[in-house]
Each structure stands twice: as structure tokens, then as C-alpha cells.
Coordinates of C-alpha atoms in Angstrom, one line a residue:
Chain A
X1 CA 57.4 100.3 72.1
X2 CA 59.0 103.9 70.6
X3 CA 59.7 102.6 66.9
X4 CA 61.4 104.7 64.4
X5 CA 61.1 104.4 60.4
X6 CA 63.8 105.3 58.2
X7 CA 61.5 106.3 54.7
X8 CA 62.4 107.4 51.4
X9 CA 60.5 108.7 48.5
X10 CA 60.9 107.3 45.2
X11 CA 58.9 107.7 41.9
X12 CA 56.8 105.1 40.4
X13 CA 58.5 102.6 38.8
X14 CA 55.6 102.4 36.2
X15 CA 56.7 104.7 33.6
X16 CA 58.7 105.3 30.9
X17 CA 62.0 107.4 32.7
X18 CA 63.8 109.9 30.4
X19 CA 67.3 110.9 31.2
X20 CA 67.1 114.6 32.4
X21 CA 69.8 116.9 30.2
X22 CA 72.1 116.3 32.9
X23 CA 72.8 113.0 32.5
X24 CA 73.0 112.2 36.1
X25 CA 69.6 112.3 36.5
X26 CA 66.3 111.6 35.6
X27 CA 63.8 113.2 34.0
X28 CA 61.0 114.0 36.9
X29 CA 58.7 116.1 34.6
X30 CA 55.3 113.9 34.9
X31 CA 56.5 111.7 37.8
X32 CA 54.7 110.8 40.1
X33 CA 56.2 109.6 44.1
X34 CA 55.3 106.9 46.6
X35 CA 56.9 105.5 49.7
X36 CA 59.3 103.0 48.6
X37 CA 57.7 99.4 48.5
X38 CA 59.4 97.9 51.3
X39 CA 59.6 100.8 53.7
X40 CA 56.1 101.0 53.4
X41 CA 55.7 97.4 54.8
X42 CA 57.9 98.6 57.3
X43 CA 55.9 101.5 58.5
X44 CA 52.7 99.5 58.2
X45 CA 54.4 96.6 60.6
X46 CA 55.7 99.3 62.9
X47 CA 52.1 100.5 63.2
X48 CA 50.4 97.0 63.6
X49 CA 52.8 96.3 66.2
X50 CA 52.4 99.4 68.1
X51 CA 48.9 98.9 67.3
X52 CA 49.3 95.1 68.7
X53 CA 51.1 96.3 72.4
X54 CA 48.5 99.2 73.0
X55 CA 51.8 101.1 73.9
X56 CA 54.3 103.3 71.7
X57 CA 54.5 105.0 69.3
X58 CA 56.1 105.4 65.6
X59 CA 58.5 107.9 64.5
X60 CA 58.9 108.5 60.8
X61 CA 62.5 110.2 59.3
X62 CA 63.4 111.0 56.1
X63 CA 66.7 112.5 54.6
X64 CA 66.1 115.1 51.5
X65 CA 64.3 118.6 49.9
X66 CA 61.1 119.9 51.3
X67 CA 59.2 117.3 48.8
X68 CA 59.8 114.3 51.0
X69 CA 57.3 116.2 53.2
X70 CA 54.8 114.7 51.5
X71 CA 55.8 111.4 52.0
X72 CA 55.8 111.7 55.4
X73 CA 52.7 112.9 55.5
X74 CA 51.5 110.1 54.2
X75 CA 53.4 108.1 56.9
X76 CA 51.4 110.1 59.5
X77 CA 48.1 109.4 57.5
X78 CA 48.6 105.6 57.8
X79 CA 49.3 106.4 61.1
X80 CA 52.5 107.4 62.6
X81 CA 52.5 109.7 65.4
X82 CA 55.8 111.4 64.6
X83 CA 57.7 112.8 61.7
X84 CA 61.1 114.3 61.5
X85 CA 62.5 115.8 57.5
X86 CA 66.1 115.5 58.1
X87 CA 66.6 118.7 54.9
X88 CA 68.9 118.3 52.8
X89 CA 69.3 119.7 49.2
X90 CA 69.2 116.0 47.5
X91 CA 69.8 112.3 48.5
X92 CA 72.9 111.3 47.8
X93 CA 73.5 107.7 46.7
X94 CA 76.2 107.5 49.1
X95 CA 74.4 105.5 51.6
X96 CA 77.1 106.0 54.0
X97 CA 76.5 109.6 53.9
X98 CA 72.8 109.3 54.5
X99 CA 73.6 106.8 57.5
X100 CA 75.5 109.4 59.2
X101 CA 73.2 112.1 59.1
X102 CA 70.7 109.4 60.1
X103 CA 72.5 107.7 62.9
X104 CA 73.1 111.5 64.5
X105 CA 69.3 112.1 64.8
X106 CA 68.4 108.6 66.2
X107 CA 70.8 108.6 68.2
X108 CA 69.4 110.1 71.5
X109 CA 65.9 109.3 70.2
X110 CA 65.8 106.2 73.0
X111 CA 64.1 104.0 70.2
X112 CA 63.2 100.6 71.0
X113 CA 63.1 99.7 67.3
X114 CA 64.8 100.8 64.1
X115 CA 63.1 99.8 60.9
X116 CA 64.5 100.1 57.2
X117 CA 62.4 98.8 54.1
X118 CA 65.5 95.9 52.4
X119 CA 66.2 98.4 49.5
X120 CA 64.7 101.5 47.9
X121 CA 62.8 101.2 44.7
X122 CA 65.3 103.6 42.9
X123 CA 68.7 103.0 43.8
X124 CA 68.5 99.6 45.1
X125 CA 71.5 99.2 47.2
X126 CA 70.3 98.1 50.5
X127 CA 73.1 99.6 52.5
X128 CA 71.3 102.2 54.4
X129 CA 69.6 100.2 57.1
X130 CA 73.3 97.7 57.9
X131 CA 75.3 101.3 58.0
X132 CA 73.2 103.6 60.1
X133 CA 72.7 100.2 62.8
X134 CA 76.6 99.9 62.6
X135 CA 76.8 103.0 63.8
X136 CA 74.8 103.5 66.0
X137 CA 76.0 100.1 67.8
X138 CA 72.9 98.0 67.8
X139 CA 72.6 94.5 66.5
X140 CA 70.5 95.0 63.1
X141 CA 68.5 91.8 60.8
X142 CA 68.6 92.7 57.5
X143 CA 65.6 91.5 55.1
X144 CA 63.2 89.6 57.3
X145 CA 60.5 88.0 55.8
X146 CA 59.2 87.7 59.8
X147 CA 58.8 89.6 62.9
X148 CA 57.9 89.2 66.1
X149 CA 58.5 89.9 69.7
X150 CA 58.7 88.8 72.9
X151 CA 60.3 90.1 76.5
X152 CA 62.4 92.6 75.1
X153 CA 63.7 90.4 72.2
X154 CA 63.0 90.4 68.4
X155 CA 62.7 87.5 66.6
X156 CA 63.3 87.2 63.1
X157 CA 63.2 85.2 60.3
X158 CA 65.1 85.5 56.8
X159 CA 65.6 84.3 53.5
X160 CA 69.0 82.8 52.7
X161 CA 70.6 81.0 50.1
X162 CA 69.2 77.1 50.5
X163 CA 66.6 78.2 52.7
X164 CA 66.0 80.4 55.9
X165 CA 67.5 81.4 59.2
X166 CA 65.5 82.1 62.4
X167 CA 67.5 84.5 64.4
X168 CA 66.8 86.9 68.2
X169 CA 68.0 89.6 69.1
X170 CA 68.4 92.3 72.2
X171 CA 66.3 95.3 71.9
X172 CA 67.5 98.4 71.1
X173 CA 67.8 96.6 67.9
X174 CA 67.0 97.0 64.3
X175 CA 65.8 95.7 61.1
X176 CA 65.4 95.4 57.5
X177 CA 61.9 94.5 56.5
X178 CA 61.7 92.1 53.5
X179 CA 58.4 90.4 51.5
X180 CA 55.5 88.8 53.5
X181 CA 55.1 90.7 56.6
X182 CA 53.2 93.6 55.8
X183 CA 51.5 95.4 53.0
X184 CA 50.7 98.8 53.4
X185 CA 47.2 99.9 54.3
X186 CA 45.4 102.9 52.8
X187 CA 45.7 106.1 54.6
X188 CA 41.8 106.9 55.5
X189 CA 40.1 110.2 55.6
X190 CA 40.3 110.6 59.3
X191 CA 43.6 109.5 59.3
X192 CA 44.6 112.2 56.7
X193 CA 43.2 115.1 58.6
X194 CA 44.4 113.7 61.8
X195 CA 47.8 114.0 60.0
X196 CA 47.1 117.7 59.7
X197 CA 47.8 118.4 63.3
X198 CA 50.9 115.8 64.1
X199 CA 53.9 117.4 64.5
X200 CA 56.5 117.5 61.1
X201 CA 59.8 118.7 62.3
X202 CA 62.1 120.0 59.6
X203 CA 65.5 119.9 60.8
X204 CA 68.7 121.1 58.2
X205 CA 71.7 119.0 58.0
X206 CA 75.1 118.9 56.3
X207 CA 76.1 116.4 55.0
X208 CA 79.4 114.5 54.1
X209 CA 80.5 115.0 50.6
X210 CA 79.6 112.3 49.0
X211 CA 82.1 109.6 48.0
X212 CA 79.7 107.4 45.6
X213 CA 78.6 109.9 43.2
X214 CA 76.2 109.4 39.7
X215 CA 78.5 110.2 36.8
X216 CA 76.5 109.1 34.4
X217 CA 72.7 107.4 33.3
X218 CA 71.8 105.6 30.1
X219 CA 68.8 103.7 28.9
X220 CA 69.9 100.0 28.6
X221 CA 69.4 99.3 24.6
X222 CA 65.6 98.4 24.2
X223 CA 64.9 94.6 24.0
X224 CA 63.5 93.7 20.3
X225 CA 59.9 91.6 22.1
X226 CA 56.7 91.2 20.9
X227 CA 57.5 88.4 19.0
X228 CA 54.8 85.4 18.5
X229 CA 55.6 82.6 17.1
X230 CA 52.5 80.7 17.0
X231 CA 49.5 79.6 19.0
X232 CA 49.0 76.3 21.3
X233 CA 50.9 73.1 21.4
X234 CA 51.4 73.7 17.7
X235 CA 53.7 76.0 18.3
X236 CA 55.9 74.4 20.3
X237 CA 58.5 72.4 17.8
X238 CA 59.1 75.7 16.5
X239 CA 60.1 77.3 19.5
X240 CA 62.2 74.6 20.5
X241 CA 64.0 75.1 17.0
X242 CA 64.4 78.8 17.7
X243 CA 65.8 78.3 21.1
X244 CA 67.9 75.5 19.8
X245 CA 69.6 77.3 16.7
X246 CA 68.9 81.3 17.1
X247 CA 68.8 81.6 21.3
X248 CA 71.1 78.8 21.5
X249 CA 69.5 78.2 25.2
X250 CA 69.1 74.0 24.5
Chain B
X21 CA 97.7 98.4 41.0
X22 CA 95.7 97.8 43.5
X23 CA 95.3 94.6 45.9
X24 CA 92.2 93.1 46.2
X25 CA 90.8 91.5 49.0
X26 CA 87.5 88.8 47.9
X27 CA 85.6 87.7 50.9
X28 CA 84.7 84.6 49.5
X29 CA 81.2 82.7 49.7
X30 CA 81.0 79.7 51.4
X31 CA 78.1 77.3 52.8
X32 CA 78.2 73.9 54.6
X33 CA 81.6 74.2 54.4
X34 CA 81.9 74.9 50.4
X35 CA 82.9 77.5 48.5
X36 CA 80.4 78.7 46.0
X37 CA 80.9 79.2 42.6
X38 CA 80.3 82.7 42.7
X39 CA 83.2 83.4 44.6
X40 CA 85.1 82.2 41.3
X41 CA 83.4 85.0 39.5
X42 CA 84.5 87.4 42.1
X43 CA 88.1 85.9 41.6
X44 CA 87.7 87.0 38.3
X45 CA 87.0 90.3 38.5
X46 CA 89.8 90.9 40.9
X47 CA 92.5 89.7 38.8
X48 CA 91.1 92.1 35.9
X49 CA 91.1 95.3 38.4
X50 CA 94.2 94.1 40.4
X51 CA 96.8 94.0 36.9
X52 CA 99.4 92.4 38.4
X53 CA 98.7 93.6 42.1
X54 CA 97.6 90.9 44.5
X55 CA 94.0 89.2 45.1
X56 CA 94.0 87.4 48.3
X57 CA 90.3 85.3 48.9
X58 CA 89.0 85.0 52.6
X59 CA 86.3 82.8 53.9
X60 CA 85.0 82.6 57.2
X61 CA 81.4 80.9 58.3
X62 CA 80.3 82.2 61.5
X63 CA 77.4 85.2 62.2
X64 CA 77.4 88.1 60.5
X65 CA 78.5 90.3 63.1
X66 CA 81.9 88.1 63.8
X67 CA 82.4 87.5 60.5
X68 CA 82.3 91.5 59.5
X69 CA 84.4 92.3 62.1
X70 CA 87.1 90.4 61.4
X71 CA 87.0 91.1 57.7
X72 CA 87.2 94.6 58.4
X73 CA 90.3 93.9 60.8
X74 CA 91.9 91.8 57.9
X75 CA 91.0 94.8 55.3
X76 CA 92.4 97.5 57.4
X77 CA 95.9 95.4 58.6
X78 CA 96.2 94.2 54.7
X79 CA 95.8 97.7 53.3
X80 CA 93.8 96.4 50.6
X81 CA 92.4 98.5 48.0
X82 CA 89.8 97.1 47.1
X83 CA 87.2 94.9 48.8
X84 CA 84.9 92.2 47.2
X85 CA 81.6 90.5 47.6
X86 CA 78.9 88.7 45.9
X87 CA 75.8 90.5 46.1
X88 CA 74.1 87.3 47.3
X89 CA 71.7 87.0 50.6
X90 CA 75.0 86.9 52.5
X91 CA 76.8 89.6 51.1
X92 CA 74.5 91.8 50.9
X93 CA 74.4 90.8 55.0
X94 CA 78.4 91.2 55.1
X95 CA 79.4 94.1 52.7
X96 CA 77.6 97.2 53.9
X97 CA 78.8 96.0 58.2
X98 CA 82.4 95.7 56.7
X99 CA 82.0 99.3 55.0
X100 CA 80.7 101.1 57.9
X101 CA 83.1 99.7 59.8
X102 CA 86.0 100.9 57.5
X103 CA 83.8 104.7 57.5
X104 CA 83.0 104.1 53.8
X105 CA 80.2 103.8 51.0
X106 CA 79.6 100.5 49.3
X107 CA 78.6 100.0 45.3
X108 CA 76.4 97.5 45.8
X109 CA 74.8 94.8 43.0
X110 CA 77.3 96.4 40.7
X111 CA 77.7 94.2 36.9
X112 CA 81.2 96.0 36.4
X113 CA 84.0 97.5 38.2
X114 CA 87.1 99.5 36.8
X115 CA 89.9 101.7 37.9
X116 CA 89.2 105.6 37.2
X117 CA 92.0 107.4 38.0
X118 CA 92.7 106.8 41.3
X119 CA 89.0 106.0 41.8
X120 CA 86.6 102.9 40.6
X121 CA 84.2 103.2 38.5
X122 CA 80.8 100.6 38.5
X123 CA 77.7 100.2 36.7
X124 CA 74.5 99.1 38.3
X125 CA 71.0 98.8 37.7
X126 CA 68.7 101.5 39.2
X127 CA 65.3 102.2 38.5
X128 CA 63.7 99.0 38.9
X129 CA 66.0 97.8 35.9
X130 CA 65.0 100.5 33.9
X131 CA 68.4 102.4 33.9
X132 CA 72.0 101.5 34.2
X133 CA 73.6 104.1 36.6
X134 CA 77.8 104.5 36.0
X135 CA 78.9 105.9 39.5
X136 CA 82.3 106.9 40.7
X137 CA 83.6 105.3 43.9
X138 CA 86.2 107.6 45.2
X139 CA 86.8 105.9 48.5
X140 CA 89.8 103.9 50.1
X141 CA 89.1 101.0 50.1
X142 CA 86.8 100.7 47.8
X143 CA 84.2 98.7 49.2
X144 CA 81.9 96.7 46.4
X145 CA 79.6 94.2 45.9
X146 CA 79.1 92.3 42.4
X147 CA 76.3 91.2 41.5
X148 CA 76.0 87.0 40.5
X149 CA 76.8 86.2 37.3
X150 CA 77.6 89.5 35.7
X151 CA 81.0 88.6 35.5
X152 CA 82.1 84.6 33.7
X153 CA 84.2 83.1 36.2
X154 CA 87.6 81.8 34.9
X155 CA 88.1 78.8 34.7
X156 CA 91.7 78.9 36.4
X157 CA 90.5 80.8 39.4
X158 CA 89.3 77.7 40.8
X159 CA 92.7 76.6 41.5
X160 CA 93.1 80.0 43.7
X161 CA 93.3 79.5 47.3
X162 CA 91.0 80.8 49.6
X163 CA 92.1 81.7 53.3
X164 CA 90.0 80.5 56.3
X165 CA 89.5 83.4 58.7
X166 CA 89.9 83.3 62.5
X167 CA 87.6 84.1 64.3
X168 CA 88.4 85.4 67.7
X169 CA 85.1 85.5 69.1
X170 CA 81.5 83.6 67.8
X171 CA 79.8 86.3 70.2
X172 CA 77.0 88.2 68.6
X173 CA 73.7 90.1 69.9
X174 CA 72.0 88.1 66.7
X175 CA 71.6 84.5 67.5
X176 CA 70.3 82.1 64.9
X177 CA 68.1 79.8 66.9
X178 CA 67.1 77.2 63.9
X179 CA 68.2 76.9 60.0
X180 CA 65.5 75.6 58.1
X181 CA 67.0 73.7 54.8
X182 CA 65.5 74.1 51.8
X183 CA 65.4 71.6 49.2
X184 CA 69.3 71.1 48.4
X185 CA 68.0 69.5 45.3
X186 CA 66.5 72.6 44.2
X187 CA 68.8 75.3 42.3
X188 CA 69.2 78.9 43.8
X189 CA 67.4 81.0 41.1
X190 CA 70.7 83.4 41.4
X191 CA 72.8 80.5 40.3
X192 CA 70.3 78.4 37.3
X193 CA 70.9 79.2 33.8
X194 CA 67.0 78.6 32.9
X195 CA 64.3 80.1 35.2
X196 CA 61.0 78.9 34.4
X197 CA 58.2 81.1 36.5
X198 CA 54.7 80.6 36.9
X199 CA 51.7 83.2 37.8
X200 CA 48.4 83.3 38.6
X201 CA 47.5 81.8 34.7
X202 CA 48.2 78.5 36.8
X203 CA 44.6 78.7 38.6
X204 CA 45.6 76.7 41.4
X205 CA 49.1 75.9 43.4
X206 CA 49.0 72.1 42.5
X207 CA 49.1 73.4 39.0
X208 CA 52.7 74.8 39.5
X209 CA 53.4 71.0 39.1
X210 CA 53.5 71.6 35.0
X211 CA 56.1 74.4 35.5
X212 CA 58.1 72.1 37.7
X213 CA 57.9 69.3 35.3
X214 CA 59.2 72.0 33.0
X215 CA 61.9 72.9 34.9
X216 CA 63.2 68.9 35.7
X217 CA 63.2 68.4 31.7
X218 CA 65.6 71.5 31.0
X219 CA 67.4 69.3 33.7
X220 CA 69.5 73.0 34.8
X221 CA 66.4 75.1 35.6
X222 CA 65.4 76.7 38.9
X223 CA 61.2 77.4 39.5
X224 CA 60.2 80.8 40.6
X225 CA 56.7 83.2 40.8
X226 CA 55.2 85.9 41.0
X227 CA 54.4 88.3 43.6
X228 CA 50.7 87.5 42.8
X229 CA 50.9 83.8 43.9
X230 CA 53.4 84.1 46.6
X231 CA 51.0 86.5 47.9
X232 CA 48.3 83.7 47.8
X233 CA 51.0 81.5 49.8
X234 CA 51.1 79.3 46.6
X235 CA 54.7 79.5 46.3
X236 CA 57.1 80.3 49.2
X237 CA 58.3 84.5 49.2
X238 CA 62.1 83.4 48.3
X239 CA 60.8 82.1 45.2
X240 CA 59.3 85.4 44.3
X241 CA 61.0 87.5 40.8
X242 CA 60.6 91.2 40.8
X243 CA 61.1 94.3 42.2
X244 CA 60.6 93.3 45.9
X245 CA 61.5 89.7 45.3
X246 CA 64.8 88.9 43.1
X247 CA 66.6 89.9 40.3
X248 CA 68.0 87.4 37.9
X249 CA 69.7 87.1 34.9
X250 CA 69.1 83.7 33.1
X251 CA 70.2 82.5 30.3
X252 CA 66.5 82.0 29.4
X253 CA 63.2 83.0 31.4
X254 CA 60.5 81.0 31.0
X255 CA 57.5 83.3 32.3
X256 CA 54.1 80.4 31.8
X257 CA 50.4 82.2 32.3
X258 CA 52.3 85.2 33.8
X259 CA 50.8 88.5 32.5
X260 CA 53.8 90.7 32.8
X261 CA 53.3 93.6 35.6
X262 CA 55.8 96.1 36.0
X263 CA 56.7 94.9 39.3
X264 CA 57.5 91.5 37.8
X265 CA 59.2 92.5 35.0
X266 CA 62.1 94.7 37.2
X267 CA 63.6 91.1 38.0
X268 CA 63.8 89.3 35.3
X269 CA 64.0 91.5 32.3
X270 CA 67.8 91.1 32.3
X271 CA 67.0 87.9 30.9
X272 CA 69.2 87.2 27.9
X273 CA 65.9 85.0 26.4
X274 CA 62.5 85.6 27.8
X275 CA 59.7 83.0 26.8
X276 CA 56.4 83.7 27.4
X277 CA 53.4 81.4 27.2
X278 CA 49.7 82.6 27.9
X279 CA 46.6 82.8 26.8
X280 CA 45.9 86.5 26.6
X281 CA 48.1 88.2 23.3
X282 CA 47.2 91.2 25.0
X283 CA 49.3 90.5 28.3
X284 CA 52.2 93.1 28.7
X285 CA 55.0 90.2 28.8
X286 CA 54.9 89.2 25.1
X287 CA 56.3 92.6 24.6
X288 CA 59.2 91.9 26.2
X289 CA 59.4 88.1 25.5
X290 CA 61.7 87.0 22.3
X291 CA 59.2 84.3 21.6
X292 CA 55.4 83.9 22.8
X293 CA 52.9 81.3 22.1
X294 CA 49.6 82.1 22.7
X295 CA 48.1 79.4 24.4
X296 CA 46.3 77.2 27.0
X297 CA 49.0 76.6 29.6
X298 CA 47.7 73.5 30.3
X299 CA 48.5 72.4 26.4
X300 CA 51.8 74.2 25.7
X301 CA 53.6 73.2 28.9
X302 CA 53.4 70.0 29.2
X303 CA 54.2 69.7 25.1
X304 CA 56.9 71.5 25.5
X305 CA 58.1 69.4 28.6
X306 CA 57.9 66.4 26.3
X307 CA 60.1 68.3 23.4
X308 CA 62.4 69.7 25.6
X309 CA 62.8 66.0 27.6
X310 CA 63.5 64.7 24.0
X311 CA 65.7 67.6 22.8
X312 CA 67.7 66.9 26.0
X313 CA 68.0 63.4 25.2
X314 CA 68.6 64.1 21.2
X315 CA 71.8 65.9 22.9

């Protein structure tokens, strides 16, 4: 199965973020970037399932500056046999934007399977993956929590509101991968100098001027925590007081 | 003054309360243009199509959705299909000129982004309870699409219910959550006994015990599981990981009850106890029960 995944790097979300003097963006001095959560499960599945068939092989793509490089690097140290830098100066957060440029090159790639982690870590719009699947004309499940397959048809399963749909569809197809099918596995040594010598194209696009653009970003006002109010059951009727007359929750 | 289309929410037959919050919204932005709500309940692929087709012959301005399981399905089909961006999971929407302008959450909660959406239509998706449905908006009337053809290349084969007792954690005023501070999965029966006294709670967990198959993955709070925005979070023997805290710190009241003063969540709770679980919850079951009943 020729399976191609859609990646995008992100920082880590476990830091402090400053607002660079911009204002439309953030501070990266000090950052330091991952694969985005959920397309990482969706590069890991795409390699246990090639992994699974014997057969195939997975492409990974990602849209942005020479930087993303190393991401996908790390895509073809888990793995991957295949990875393709669509350059551009920045990612927009005009997802439509970024599904064009991706749609063009997967196109004629004659992929089996496109995956998509749900949403990035950053923006979190989860637009991407429905867009570029809309225009390339194949039937896309967005946010599976499974996925399987079986004679040229994906089955799926996802998480709705009141409980959970089990869906197929043809291949070509694609999908969004959600929680619970995959976590990520460590790139190992071998793997990493294996990466070495797998081919990283770098191909320049233009893109679309963006029509969703960043005008401005602010630090929510800091929550006043760290507040406790006592310890064990003892504490309890005064909590309830508090929620009662200052949260007014009860 | 634009006019709005709101593709309204709708399951089993009902319309959802969030579509009144959407409603809402509309009538703000529209200021005196129209706000027509459309409903259709069919696959996703049928259902964008023909709420593109209806977006495109209306002219509308603006379209709507609830950044719910199902919008989030719908929204970004129906602006690809209309060649435009979406604002998705936005908490506010305004005119700017002749373009909208929305606020969101970006960095795993960490950073509220304003962006400019300079496309016609204006395709957006609100997120659930960011904006207080009117009250009269749920006299508005909301249009039944038709749908000229239930074909689609995704067929769903089996819905599996889940407990129609249970609140959606997007819709409960009070979350309470438990983690791995539980020990044990039949142990999550103290934060459920919790959540039956508030009487309007919903029960969800972390990524650490839905990981251990404890708790189902669509009960999971954080930044691969969901966001919500309670009126109070009730986070019991949950230590307070980053990942965790990107879905719920939007909570206007976070509780937190564990044993370790050190964990990271009683910096970011309004009130912690320190304390065995298995003491505080079920005494604060019994004074919520008799709070509730105090009225």
C-alpha cells in the first residue's frame, strides 16, 4: 500500500510562549520542535500498516522553511521511506492555502492512502486533512479513533457526539487519525542513519495569498491558582461555601 | 449587513442547543441582515454538498457551524467546496471592514490568536458555548434541507449509542475528571458518584487512564482529547500535565483534589484540598447531595 503523510512541525507545547515583537507571532528563541501529536500517530500507523502488508511504502510531506527538514527526518528515522519539503517561506494558517499546494503534489503521486493527524498542536483547526481530500476528490474520515483494512476498503471508526460511528470506504481514500490507534515509536539508531541515505526532496512552491491571516496574539490574562483551602474531608464544607457564595458554581 | 447562513445541529431528529448559540451569534453579526438556519441529517458528504449548493444560490455572507464532532466533519467540506479558508473553534466573530474578524485559541490554550478572515463567504466555525444562546432564538425556525442524493463513498455500517443518560462533556456545566490518583478503573465509581450529586455534571479523564483503557478515548480532556469550558472542573487525583491542562484550563472554576501539594494542577486550580481521594470525594458527594437538596 503507497501511503502518504501530511506532517507538520510544531513547538512543544511545554513552555512558557512569549509574544515575539511582532505581535503576530511567537517568540521561538529557546523552543524547541516535535511532530505534531496526532500526525505522529499517523505516521506511526502508516508504518505499522505497511509494516503489517509486507508491501508499500510511506511517503512523508511537509509544507514550510528548510527547518521542517528536520522533522521529516525524523519521519524517515521512524521509518518512512520517502520525504518530500514542499518550501515555502512560512505556514500560513490559511489551511485552504496549504491544501492547495498539498493537493497539487499528491495529486499524481497514485497514493493508496492519505493520512492527516485530527489537528496540529499549534493552530488547532483541523481543516487541512477535509480540504486537501476535497480536492483532490477522494472520500476522506476525519478523526478515527480506528483503522483497518480489508480488500481495498478502509474501515473506520470515530467518535461522535452520543457515541461512535463505524464507517468504509473505497480506497484511494483518506483520513484523519484521532486518539487510540497509534503512539509513536522512537526513531532507533539504525533507523536514524538509515535516514541518512533516503531521499528528501525539496520542492519550492507559491502559494495563494492567504485569506485567514494572524493580526494579532495576546497572553490570555493569567489565572490567580494555587489556592489551598485546606486538607482532607475537613476541608470540604469550606469548599462547598466557596463554590456556593464566591464561584457561585452550586 | 450581511446574511447569515447557520447550518444547524441536529441528532435523532433534534436540534441541539448549540445551534441556539450559533443563532445568536448570527443575529449580532447580521444587524438587521438575514440569518436563515438549515438542518439536514444525512452523511457528511451529501450533507456538505448540498449546504454548499444552498450557500452559493443564497449568496450568503457568512456561513456558521458549531465546532462540535459534526461540524468540524461539515465546515472545512463546505469551505473547500466554496474555494475558501474556514476560522475554525473560533469564541468570537465580528465584522472588520469588509472582512471578519475571530479570536481562537492556539497554542495548546496558551494564546488567543485574533485573525482576519478576508474571504467571501466567510466560512466559520464557533466553538460550544463561547457564545450564551438567547433565549428567543429558540423560537427561530430552522429549514430541513433536501437532499438529492444519500450517495456517498463513506458508508456508516453501525452507530454504536452511548449512554443517552450521560451528558456530552461539550454541553455539561460541571466536569468532574479523574486520573491515575484513582488506582484502579472501578475506582472512577467515586467521581461518578460525584458527578450524579452535582445532578448537571459530565465524567471525563485523562490521557493517562484512557491510555490504560480505564475510561473510553472520547472521555479523554486535553490536548489530543477535548477542550471544554465548564462552569467548574473538578480535576480528582489528577496531577496536572501540560497535555491535560490544554483542555480544560478554560475552565471558569477549576477544583482540584489530590494528595501530592506538589502536583502542577493546584497551580492552576481556584481551590485545592490536599487529600486522600478516597476521603474527600465521597464527603464532598454527600455535601454537594445535601447542598443540592438545601436548594
Amino acid at each position: 500500500m503507497k501511503i502518504a503523510v501530511c506532517i507538520k512541525r510544531v513547538p512543544e507545547m511545554d513552555v512558557k510562549f512569549k509574544i515575539a515583537s511582532s505581535g503576530t507571532a511567537v517568540d521561538e528563541t529557546g523552543l524547541k520542535f516535535d511532530m505534531s501529536d496526532f500526525d505522529g500517530y499517523a505516521v506511526e500507523f502508516a508504518l505499522q500498516t505497511t509494516e503489517k502488508l509486507g508491501a508499500g511504502g510511506v511517503t512523508v510531506i511537509s509544507l514550510g522553511p528548510d527547518s521542517v527538514q528536520e522533522t521529516l527526518r525524523k519521519a524517515l528515522s521512524m521509518g518512512a521511506a520517502r520525504a518530500v519539503q514542499l518550501k515555502s517561506d512560512s505556514v500560513p494558517v490559511d489551511g485552504f492555502v496549504i491544501a492547495q499546494a498539498l493537493a497539487a503534489e499528491l495529486k499524481d503521486g497514485g497514493y493508496d492512502l492519505v493520512l492527516f493527524g485530527k489537528h496540529a498542536a499549534d493552530t488547532a483547526s483541523g481543516a487541512v486533512g477535509l480540504m486537501t481530500a476535497e480536492l483532490l476528490g477522494i472520500p476522506m474520515v476525519q478523526a478515527c479513533t480506528k483503522l483497518s483494512f480489508d480488500g481495498g476498503k478502509g474501515i473506520a471508526r470515530r467518535e461522535v457526539e452520543g457515541g461512535a460511528e463505524m464507517v468504509t470506504f473505497p480506497l484511494p481514500g483518506a483520513a484523519s487519525i484521532d486518539e487510540g490507534i497509534a503512539r509513536p515509536r522512537y526513531p532507533s539508531l539504525k533507523g536514524i542513519m538509515a535516514a541518512k541515505k533516503k531521499p528528501m526532496e525539496v520542492k519550492p512552491v507559491q502559494l495563494a495569498a492567504p485569506r485567514l491571516t494572524i493580526t494579532r496574539l495576546e497572553l490570555p490574562p493569567e489565572r490567580q491558582g494555587g489556592r489551598i483551602i485546606g486538607e482532607g474531608a475537613a476541608a470540604v464544607p469550606e469548599l462547598v461555601r466557596l463554590l456556593r457564595e464566591e464561584a457561585k458554581v452550586i | 449587513m450581511p446574511d447569515i447562513l447557520v447550518v444547524a445541529e441536529s441528532r435523532g431528529g433534534e436540534i441541539r442547543e448549540v445551534t441556539f448559540e450559533l443563532i445568536t451569534a448570527a443575529r449580532k453579526l447580521a444587524a438587521g441582515g438575514e440569518v436563515h438556519a438549515v438542518v439536514a441529517e444525512a452523511n457528511a458528504e451529501a450533507v456538505a454538498s448540498a449546504v454548499a449548493e444552498r450557500a452559493k444560490s443564497g449568496g450568503y455572507r457568512v456561513v456558521l457551524f458549531a465546532a462540535t464532532a459534526q461540524g468540524k466533519n461539515l465546515g472545512p467540506r463546505v469551505a473547500a467546496k466554496l474555494g475558501v479558508p474556514i476560522a475554525s473553534d473560533v469564541l468570537s466573530l465580528s465584522t472588520d471592514g469588509d472582512a471578519m474578524a475571530v479570536t481562537h485559541y492556539v497554542y495548546a490554550g496558551k494564546i488567543v490568536a485574533t485573525m482576519k478572515l478576508a474571504a467571501n463567504p466567510a466560512v466559520v466555525s464557533i466553538r460550544p458555548g463561547a457564545v450564551e444562546a438567547a433565549e428567543s432564538e429558540a423560537q427561530t425556525t430552522v429549514e430541513r434541507l433536501s437532499i438529492e442524493s444519500d450517495a456517498s463513498r463513506v458508508v456508516v455500517t453501525d452507530t454504536i449509542q452511548g449512554d443517552s443518560r450521560k451528558l456530552d462533556l461539550a454541553d455539561a456545566p460541571v466536569i468532574v475528571s479523574g486520573g491515575r490518583g484513582l488506582k484502579a478503573p472501578e475506582n472512577f465509581k467515586l467521581v461518578e458518584d460525584l458527578a450524579a450529586a452535582f445532578g448537571n455534571a459530565a465524567v471525563g479523564a485523562t490521557r493517562a487512564v484512557t491510555d490504560e483503557g480505564w475510561r473510553p478515548h472520547s472521555d479523554q480532556i486535553g490536548q489530543t482529547g477535548r477542550q471544554v469550558s465548564p462552569d467548574l472542573y473538578v480535576a480528582v487525583g489528577i496531577s496536572g500535565a501540560i497535555q491535560h491542562l490544554a483542555g480544560m484550563r478554560t475552565s471558569k472554576t477549576i477544583v482540584a483534589i489530590n494528595k501530592d501539594k506538589d502536583a502542577p494542577i493546584f497551580k492552576l486550580a481556584d481551590y485545592g484540598i490536599v487529600g486522600d481521594v478516597f476521603e474527600v470525594v465521597p464527603a464532598l458527594t454527600a455535601a454537594i447531595r445535601e447542598a443540592k437538596e438545601k436548594g
